[in-house]
mmCIF file of C-alpha atoms and ligand atoms in Angstrom:
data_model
loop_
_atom_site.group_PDB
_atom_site.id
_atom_site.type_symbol
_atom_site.label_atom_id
_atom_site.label_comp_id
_atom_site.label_asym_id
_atom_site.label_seq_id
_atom_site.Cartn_x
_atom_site.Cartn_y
_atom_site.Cartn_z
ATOM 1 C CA UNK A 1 -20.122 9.186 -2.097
ATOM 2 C CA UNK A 2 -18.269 11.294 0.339
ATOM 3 C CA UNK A 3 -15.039 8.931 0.922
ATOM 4 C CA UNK A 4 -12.594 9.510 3.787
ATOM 5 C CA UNK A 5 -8.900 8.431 2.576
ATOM 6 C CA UNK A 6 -6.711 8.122 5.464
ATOM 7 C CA UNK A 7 -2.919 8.560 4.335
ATOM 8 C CA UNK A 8 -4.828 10.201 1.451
ATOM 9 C CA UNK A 9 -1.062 12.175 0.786
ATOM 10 C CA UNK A 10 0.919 9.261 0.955
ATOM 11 C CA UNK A 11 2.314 6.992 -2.124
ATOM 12 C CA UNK A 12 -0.849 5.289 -3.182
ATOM 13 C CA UNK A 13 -3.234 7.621 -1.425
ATOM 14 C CA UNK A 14 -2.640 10.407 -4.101
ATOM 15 C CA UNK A 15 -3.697 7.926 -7.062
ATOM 16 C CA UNK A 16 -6.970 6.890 -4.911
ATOM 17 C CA UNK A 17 -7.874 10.334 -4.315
ATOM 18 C CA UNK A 18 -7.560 10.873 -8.227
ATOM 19 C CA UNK A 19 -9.445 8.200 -8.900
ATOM 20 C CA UNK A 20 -12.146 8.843 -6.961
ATOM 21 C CA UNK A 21 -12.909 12.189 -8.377
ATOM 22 C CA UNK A 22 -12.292 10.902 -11.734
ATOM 23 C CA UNK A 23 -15.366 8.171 -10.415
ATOM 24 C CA UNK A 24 -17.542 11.301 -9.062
ATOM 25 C CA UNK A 25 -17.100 10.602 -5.586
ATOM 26 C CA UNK A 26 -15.821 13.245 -3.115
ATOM 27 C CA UNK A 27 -12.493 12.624 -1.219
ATOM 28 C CA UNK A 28 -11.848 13.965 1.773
ATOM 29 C CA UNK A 29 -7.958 13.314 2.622
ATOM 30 C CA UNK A 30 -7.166 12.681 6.601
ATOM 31 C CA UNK A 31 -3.017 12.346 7.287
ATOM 32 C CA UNK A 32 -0.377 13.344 9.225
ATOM 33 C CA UNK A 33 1.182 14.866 6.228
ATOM 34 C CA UNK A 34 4.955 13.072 7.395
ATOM 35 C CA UNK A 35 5.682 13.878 3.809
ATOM 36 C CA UNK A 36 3.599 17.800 4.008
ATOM 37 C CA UNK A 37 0.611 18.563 2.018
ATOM 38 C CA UNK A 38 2.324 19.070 -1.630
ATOM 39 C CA UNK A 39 1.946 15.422 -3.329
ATOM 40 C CA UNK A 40 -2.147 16.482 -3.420
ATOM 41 C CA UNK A 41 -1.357 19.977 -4.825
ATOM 42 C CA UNK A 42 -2.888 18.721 -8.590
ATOM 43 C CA UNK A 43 -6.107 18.160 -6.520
ATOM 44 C CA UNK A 44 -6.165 20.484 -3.726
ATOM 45 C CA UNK A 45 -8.861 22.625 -5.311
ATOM 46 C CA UNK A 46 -11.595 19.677 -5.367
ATOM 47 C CA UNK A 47 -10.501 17.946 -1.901
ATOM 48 C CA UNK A 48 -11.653 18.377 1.401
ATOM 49 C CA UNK A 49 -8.372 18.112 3.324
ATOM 50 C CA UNK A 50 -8.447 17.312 7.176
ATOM 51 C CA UNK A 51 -4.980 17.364 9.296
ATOM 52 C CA UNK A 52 -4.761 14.474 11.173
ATOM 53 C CA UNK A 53 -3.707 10.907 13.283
ATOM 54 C CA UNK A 54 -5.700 8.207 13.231
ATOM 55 C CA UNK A 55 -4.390 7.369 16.761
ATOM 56 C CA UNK A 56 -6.748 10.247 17.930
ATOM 57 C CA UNK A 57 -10.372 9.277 18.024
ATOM 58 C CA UNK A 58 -11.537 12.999 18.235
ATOM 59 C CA UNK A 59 -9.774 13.849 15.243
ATOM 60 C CA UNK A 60 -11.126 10.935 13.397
ATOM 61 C CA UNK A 61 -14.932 11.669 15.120
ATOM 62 C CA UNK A 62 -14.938 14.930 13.702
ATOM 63 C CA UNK A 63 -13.555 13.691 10.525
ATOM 64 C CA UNK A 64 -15.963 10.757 9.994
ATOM 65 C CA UNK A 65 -18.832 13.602 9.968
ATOM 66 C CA UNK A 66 -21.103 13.136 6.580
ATOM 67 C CA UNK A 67 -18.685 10.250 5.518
ATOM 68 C CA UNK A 68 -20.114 7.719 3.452
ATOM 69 C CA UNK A 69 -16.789 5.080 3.530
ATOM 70 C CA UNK A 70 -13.653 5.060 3.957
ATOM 71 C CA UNK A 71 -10.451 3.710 2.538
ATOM 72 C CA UNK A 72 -7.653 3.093 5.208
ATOM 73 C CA UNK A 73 -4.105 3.792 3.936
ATOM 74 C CA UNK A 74 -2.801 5.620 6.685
ATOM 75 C CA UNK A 75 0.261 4.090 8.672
ATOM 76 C CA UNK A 76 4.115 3.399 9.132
ATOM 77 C CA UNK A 77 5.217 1.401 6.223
ATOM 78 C CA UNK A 78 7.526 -1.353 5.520
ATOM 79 C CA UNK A 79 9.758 -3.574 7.764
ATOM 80 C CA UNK A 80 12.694 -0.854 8.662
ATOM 81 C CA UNK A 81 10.429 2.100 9.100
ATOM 82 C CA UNK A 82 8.985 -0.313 11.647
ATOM 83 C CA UNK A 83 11.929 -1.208 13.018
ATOM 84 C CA UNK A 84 12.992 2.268 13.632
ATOM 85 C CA UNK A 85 10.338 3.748 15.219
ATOM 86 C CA UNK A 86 8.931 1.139 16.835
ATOM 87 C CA UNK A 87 6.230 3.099 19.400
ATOM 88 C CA UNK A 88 5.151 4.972 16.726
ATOM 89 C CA UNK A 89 4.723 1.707 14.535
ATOM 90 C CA UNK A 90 2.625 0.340 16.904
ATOM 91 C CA UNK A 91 0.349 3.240 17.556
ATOM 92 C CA UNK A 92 0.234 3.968 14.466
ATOM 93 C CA UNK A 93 -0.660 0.689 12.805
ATOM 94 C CA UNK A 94 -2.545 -1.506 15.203
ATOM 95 C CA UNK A 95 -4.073 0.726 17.854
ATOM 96 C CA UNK A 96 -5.232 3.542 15.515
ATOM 97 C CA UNK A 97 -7.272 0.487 13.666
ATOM 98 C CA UNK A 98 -8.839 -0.378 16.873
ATOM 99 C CA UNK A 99 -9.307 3.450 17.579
ATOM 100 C CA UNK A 100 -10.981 3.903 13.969
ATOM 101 C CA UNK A 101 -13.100 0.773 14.565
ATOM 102 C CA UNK A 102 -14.529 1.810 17.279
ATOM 103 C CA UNK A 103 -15.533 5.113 16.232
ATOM 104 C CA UNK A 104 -16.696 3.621 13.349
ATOM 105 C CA UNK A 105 -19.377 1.128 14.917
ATOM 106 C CA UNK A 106 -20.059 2.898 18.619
ATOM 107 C CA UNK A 107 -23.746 2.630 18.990
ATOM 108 C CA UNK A 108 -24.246 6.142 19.723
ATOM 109 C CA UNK A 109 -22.864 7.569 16.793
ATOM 110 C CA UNK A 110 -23.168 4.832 14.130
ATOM 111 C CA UNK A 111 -20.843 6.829 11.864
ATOM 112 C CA UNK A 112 -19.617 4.561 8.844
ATOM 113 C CA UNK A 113 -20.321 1.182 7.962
ATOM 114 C CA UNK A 114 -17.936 0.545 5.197
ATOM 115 C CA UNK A 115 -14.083 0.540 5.413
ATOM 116 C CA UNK A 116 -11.492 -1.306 2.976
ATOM 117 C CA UNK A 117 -7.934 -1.735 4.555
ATOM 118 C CA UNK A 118 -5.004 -1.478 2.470
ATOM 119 C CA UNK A 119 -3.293 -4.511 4.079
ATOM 120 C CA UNK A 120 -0.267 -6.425 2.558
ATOM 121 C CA UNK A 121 0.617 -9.856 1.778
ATOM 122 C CA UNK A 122 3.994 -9.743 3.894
ATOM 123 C CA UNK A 123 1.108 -11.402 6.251
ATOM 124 C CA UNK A 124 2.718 -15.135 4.311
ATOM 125 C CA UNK A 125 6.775 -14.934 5.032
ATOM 126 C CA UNK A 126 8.781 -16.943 3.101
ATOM 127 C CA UNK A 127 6.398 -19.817 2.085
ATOM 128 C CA UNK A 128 9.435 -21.619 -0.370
ATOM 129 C CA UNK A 129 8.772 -25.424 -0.507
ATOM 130 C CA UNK A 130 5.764 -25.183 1.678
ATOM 131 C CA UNK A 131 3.336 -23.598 -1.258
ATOM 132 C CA UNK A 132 3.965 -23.202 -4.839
ATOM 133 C CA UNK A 133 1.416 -20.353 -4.738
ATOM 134 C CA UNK A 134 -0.749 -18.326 -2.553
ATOM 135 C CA UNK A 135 -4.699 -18.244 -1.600
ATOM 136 C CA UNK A 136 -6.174 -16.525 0.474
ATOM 137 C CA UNK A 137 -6.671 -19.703 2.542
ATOM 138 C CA UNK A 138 -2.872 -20.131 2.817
ATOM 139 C CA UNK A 139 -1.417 -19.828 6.872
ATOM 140 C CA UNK A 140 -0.023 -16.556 7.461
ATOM 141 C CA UNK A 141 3.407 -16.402 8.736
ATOM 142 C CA UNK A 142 4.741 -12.560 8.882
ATOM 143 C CA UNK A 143 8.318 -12.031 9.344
ATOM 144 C CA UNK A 144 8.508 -8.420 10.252
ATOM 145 C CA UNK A 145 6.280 -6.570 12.857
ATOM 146 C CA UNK A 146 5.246 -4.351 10.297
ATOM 147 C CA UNK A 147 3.788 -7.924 8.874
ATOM 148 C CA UNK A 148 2.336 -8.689 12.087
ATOM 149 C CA UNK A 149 0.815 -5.577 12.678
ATOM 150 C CA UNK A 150 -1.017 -5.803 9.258
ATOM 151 C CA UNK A 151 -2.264 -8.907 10.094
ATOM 152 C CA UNK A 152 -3.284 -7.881 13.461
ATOM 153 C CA UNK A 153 -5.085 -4.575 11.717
ATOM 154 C CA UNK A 154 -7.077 -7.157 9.887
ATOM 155 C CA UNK A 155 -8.590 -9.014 12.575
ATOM 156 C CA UNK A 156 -9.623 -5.890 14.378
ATOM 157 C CA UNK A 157 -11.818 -5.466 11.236
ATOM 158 C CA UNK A 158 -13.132 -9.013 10.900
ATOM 159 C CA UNK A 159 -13.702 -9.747 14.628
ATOM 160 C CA UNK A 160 -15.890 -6.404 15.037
ATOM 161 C CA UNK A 161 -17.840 -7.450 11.880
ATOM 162 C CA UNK A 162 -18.207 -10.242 13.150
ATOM 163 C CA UNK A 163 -19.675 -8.696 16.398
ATOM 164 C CA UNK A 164 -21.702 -5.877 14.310
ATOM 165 C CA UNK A 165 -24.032 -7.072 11.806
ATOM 166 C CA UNK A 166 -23.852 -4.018 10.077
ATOM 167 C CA UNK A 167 -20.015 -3.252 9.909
ATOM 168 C CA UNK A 168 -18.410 -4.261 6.466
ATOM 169 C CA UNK A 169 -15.131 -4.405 6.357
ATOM 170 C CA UNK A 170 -12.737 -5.761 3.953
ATOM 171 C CA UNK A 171 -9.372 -6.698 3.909
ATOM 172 C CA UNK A 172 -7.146 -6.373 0.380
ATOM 173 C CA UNK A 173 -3.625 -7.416 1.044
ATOM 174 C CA UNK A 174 -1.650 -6.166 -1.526
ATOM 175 C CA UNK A 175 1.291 -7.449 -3.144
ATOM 176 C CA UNK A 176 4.650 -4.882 -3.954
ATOM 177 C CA UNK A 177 3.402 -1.527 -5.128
ATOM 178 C CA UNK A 178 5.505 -0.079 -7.548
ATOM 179 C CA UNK A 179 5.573 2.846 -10.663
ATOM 180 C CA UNK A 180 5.193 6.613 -10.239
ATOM 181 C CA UNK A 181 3.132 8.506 -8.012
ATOM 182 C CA UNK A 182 2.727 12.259 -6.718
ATOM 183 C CA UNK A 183 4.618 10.991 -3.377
ATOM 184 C CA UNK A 184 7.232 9.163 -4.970
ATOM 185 C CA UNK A 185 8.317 5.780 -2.833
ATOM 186 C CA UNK A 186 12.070 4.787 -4.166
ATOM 187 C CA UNK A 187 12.366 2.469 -1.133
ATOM 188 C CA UNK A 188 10.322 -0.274 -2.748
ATOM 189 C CA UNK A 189 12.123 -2.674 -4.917
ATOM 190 C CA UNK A 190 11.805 -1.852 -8.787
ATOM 191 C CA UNK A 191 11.461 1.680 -7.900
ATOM 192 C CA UNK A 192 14.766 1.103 -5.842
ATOM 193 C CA UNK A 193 16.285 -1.253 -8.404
ATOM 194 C CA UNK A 194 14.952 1.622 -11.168
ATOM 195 C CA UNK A 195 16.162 4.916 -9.214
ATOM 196 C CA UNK A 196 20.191 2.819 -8.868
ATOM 197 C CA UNK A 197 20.207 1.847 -12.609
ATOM 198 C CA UNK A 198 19.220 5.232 -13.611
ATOM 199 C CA UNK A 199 21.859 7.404 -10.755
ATOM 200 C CA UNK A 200 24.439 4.290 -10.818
ATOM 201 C CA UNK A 201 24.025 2.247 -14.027
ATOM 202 C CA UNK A 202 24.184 -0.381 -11.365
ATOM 203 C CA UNK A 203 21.838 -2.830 -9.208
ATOM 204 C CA UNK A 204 23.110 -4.701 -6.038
ATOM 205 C CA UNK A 205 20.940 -7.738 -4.978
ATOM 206 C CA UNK A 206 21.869 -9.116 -1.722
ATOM 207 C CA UNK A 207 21.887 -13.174 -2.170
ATOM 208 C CA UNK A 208 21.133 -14.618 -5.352
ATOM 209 C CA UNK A 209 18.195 -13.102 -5.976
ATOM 210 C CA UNK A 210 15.983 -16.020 -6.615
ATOM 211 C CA UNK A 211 13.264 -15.405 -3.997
ATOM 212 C CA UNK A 212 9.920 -14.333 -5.734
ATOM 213 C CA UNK A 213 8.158 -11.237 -4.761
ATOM 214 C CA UNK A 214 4.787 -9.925 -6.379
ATOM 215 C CA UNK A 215 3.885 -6.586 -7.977
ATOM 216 C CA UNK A 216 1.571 -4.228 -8.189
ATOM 217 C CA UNK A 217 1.337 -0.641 -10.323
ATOM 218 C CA UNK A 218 0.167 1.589 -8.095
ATOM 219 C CA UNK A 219 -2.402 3.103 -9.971
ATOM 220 C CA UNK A 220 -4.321 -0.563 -10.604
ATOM 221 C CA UNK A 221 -4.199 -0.836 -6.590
ATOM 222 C CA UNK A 222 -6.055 2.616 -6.336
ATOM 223 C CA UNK A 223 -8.249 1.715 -9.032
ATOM 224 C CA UNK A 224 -9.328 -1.593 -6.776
ATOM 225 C CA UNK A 225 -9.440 -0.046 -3.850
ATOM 226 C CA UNK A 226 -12.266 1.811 -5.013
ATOM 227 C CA UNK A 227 -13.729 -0.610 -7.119
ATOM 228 C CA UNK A 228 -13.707 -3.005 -3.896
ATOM 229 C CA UNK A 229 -15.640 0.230 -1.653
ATOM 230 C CA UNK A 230 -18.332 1.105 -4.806
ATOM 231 C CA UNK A 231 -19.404 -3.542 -4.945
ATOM 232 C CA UNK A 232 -22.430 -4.834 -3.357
ATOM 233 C CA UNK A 233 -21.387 -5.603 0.393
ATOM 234 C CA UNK A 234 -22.606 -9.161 -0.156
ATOM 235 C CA UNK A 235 -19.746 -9.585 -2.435
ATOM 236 C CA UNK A 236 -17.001 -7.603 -0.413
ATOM 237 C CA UNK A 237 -18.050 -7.500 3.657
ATOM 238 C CA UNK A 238 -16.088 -9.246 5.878
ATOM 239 C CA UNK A 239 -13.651 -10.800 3.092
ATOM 240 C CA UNK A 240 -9.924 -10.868 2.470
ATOM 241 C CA UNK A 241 -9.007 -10.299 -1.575
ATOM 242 C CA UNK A 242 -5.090 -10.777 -2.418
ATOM 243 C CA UNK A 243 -4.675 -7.378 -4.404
ATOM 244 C CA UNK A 244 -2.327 -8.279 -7.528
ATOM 245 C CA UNK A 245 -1.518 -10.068 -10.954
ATOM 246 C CA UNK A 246 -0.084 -13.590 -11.460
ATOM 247 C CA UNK A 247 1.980 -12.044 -14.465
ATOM 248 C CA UNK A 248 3.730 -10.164 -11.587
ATOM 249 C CA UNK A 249 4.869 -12.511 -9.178
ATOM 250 C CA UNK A 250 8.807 -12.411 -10.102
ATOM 251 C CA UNK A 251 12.246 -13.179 -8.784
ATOM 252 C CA UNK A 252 14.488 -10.205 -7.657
ATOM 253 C CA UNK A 253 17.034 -10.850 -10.289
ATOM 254 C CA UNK A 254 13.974 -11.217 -12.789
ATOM 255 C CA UNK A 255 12.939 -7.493 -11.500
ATOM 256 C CA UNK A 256 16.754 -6.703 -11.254
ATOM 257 C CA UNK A 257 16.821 -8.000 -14.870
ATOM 258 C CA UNK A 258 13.792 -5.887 -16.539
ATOM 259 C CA UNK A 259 15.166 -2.625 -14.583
ATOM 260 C CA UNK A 260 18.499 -3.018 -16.442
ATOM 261 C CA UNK A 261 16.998 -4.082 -19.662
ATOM 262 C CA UNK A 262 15.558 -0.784 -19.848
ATOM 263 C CA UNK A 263 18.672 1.587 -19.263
ATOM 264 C CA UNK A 264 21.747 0.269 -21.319
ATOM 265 C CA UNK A 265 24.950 -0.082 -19.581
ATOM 266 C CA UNK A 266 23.197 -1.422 -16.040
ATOM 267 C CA UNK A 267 25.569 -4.091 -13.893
ATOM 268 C CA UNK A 268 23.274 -6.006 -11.974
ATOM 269 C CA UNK A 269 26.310 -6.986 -8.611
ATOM 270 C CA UNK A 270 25.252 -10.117 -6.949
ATOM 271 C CA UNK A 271 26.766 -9.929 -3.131
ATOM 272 C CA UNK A 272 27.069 -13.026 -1.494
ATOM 273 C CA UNK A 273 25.060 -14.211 1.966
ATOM 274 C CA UNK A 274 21.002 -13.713 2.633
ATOM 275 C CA UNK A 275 19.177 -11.457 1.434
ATOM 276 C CA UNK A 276 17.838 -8.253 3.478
ATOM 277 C CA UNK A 277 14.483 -9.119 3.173
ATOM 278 C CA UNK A 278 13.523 -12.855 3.736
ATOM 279 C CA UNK A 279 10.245 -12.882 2.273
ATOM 280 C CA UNK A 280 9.322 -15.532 -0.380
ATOM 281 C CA UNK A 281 6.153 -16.181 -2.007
ATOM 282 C CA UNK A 282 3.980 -16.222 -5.242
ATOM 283 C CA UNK A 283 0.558 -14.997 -4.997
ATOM 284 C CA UNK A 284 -3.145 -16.273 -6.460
ATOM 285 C CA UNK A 285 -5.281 -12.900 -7.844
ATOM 286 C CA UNK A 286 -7.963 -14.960 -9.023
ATOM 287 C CA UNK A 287 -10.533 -13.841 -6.334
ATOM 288 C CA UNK A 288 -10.952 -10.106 -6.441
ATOM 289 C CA UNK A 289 -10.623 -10.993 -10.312
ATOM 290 C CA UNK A 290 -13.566 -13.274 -10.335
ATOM 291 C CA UNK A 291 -15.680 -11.489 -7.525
ATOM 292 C CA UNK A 292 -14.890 -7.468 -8.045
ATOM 293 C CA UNK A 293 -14.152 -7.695 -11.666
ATOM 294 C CA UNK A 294 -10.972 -5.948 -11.584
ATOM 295 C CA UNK A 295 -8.161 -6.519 -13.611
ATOM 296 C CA UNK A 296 -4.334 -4.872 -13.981
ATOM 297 C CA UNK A 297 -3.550 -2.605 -16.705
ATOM 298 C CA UNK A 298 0.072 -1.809 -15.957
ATOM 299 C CA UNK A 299 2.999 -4.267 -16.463
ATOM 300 C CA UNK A 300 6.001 -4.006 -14.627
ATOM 301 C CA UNK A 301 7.771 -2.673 -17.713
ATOM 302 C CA UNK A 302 5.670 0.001 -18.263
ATOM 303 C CA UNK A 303 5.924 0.949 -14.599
ATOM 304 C CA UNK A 304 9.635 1.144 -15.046
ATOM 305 C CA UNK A 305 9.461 3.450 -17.983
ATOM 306 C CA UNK A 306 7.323 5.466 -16.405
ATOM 307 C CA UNK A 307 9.614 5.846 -13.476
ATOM 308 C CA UNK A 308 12.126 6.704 -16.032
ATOM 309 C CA UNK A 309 10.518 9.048 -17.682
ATOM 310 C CA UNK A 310 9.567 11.259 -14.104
ATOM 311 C CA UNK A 311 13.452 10.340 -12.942
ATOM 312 C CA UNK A 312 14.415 12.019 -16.558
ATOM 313 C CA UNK A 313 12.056 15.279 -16.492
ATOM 314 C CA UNK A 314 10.639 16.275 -13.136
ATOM 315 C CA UNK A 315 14.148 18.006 -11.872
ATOM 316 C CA UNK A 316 13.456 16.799 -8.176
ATOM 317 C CA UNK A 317 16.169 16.420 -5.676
ATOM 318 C CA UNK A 318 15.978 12.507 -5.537
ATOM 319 C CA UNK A 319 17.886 12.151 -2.680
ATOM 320 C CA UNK A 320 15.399 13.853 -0.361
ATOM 321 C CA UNK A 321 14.767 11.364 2.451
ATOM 322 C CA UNK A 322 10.832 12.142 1.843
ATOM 323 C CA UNK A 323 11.201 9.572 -0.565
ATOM 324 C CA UNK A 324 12.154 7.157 1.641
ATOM 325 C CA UNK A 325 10.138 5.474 4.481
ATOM 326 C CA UNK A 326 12.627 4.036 6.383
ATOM 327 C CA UNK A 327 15.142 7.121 6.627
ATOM 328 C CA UNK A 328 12.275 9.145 8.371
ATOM 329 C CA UNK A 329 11.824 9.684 11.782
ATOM 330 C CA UNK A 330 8.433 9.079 12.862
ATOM 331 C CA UNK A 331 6.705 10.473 16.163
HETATM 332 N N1 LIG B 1 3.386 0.512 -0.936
HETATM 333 C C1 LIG B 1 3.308 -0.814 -0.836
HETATM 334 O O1 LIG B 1 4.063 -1.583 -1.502
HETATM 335 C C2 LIG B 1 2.278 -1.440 0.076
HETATM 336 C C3 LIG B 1 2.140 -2.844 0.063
HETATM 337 C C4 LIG B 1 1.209 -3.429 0.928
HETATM 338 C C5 LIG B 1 0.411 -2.630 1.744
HETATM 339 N N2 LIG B 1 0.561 -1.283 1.728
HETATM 340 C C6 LIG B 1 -0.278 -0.483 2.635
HETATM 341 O O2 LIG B 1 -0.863 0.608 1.928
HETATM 342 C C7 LIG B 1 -0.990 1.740 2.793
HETATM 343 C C8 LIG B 1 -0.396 2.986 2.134
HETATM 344 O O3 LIG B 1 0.982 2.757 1.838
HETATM 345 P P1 LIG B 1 1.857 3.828 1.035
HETATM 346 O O4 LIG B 1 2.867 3.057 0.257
HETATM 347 O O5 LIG B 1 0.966 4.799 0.334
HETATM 348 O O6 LIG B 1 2.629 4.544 2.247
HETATM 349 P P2 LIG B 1 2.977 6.094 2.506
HETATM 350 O O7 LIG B 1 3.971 6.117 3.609
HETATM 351 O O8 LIG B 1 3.335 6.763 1.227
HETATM 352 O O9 LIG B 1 1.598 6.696 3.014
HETATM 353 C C9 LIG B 1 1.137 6.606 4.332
HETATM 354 C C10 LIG B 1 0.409 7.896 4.662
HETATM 355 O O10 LIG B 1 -0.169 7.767 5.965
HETATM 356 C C11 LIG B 1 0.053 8.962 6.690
HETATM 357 N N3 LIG B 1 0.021 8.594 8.114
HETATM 358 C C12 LIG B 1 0.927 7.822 8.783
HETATM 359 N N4 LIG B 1 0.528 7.661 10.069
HETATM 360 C C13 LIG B 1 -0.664 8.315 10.188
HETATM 361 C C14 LIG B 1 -1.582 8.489 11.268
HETATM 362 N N5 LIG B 1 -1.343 7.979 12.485
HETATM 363 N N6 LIG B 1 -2.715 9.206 11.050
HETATM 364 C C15 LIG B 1 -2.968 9.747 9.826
HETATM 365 N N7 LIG B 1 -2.125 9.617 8.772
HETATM 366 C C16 LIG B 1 -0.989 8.908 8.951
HETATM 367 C C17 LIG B 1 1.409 9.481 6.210
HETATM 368 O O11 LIG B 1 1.555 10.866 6.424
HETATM 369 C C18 LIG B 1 1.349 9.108 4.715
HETATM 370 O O12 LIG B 1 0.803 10.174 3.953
HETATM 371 C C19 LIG B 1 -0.326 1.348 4.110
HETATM 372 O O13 LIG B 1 -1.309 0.942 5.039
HETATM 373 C C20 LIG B 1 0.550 0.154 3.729
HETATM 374 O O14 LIG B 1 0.767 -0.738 4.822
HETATM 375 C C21 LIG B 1 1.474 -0.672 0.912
#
């Protein structure tokens, strides 16, 4: 199938687009390219690569041409990238999903019919004493307005499925991504907790660390991604899958803990007051488990390593803000 990937260059878009030509589908990669066009260089050759914003429904009309379904990556991401660009958060993670929907189902063109959405299970908060774990049933609560535009994003999809037989979206809210990828993300926490032990031999954790927060590898959420686009729509259109494994869902210190575990002389500092990020929660996996047949390969352990190993031998200058969502300034 001829798959559009929007934020195809970004963190987890570069293990999708792998994936899919490993699966004998053809990517085509739409994005801004915030962090340029080199994180697909190992695929360039076998790509079809189209600059640009999914705020723009001509660009994404022209882009949609021949396009079989798409995955949607493409956005601002996390709470302080948010919270720094603010206009550009917006535009570029609620509107563009209404602009994309609606070039998707306009009854003139009738372009595509089948979208996942990489959405995130900030939707929940801080659920602590309310719900030992998570379903997909469980009230949303987001925090951040990056949360709220996620969950926002996601009932653009449902409501216009919902008014178009033959739209099939689905929403997969995914828990903390984390390992090594072609776009390297050290802003997310074991990649953040991984990149201080390895520069600092030390890990600060704001509070006491005892909030829970769930993780993903990165390369198991591009596998599902995919997996979720290539299932019968009766199993996948117009649902909501939590996108992550139950062996994952850990405190901070417990992340802060395996991070220093794995490079010898790491301080783990414990600084008194709240923690910077107040989200709390534990989340079910069963579904997309039982329903897509997916499963996660990569512990967090071996993600660490891995980040390790890339932090040991690839020579990069790590303290390039391109690494970093929320030190970039978005337009
Ligand atoms: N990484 C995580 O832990 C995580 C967790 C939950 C959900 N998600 C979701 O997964 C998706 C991908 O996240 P990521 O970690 O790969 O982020 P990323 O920042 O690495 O990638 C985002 C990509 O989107 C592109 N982009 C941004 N705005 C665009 C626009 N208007 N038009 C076209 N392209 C645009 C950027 O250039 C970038 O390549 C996002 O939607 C994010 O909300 C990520």
């Amino acid at each position: 199938m001829n798959i559009l990937v929007t934020g195809g260059a970004g963190y987890i878009g570069c293990h999708v687009v792998d994936i899919l030509l490993e699966r004998g589908h053809k990517p085509v990669v739409f994005d801004t390219f915030y962090w340029g066009t080199e994180p697909l260089k190992p695929w360039q050759d076998r790509i079809r690569i189209i600059q640009g914003d999914c705020r723009n429904s001509k660009d994404i009309i022209y882009a949609l041409d021949g396009i079989d379904g798409i995955i949607h990556l493409a956005g601002i991401v996390g709470e302080f990238a948010c919270k720094a660009n603010p206009k550009a958060h917006f535009s570029s993670n609620v509107e563009s999903t209404r602009t994309l929907v609606n070039c998707c189902t306009d009854p003139e063109m009738d372009l595509v019919r089948d979208v996942v959405y990489a959405s995130s299970c900030s939707v929940y908060g801080n659920v602590k004493g309310l719900h030992e774990i998570v379903t997909e049933e469980t009230p949303t609560s987001p925090l951040s307005a990056y949360a709220h535009a996620k969950l926002r994003s996601e009932e653009i999809f449902l409501q216009r499925a919902h008014e178009v037989p033959h739209f099939h979206p689905t929403n997969l809210r995914l828990t903390t991504v984390f390992g090594w990828s072609q776009r390297p993300r050290l802003d997310l926490v074991t990649n953040l907790f991984t990149y201080k032990a390895w520069k600092d031999r030390k890990i600060i954790v704001h509070g006491d660390g005892m909030q829970y927060r769930s993780l993903i590898h990165v390369r198991d959420v591009a596998r599902a991604l995919v997996l979720v686009l290539e299932a019968p729509r009766f199993i996948r259109s117009g649902m909501t899958f939590h996108l992550g494994e139950e062996s994952n869902n850990k405190t901070v210190r417990e992340i802060a803990e395996i991070v220093a575990s794995k490079v010898p002389g790491t301080e783990i500092e414990y600084l008194s007051g709240q923690p910077t990020d107040r989200r709390d929660y534990r989340i079910q996996c069963d579904k997309i488990k039982n329903c897509i047949g997916w499963r996660a390969e990569f512990s967090v352990e071996q993600g660490v390593e891995e980040m390790l190993d890339k932090l040991n031998t690839m020579g990069w200058n790590w303290d390039n803000p391109n690494f970093r969502n929320s030190s970039f300034n978005y337009e």
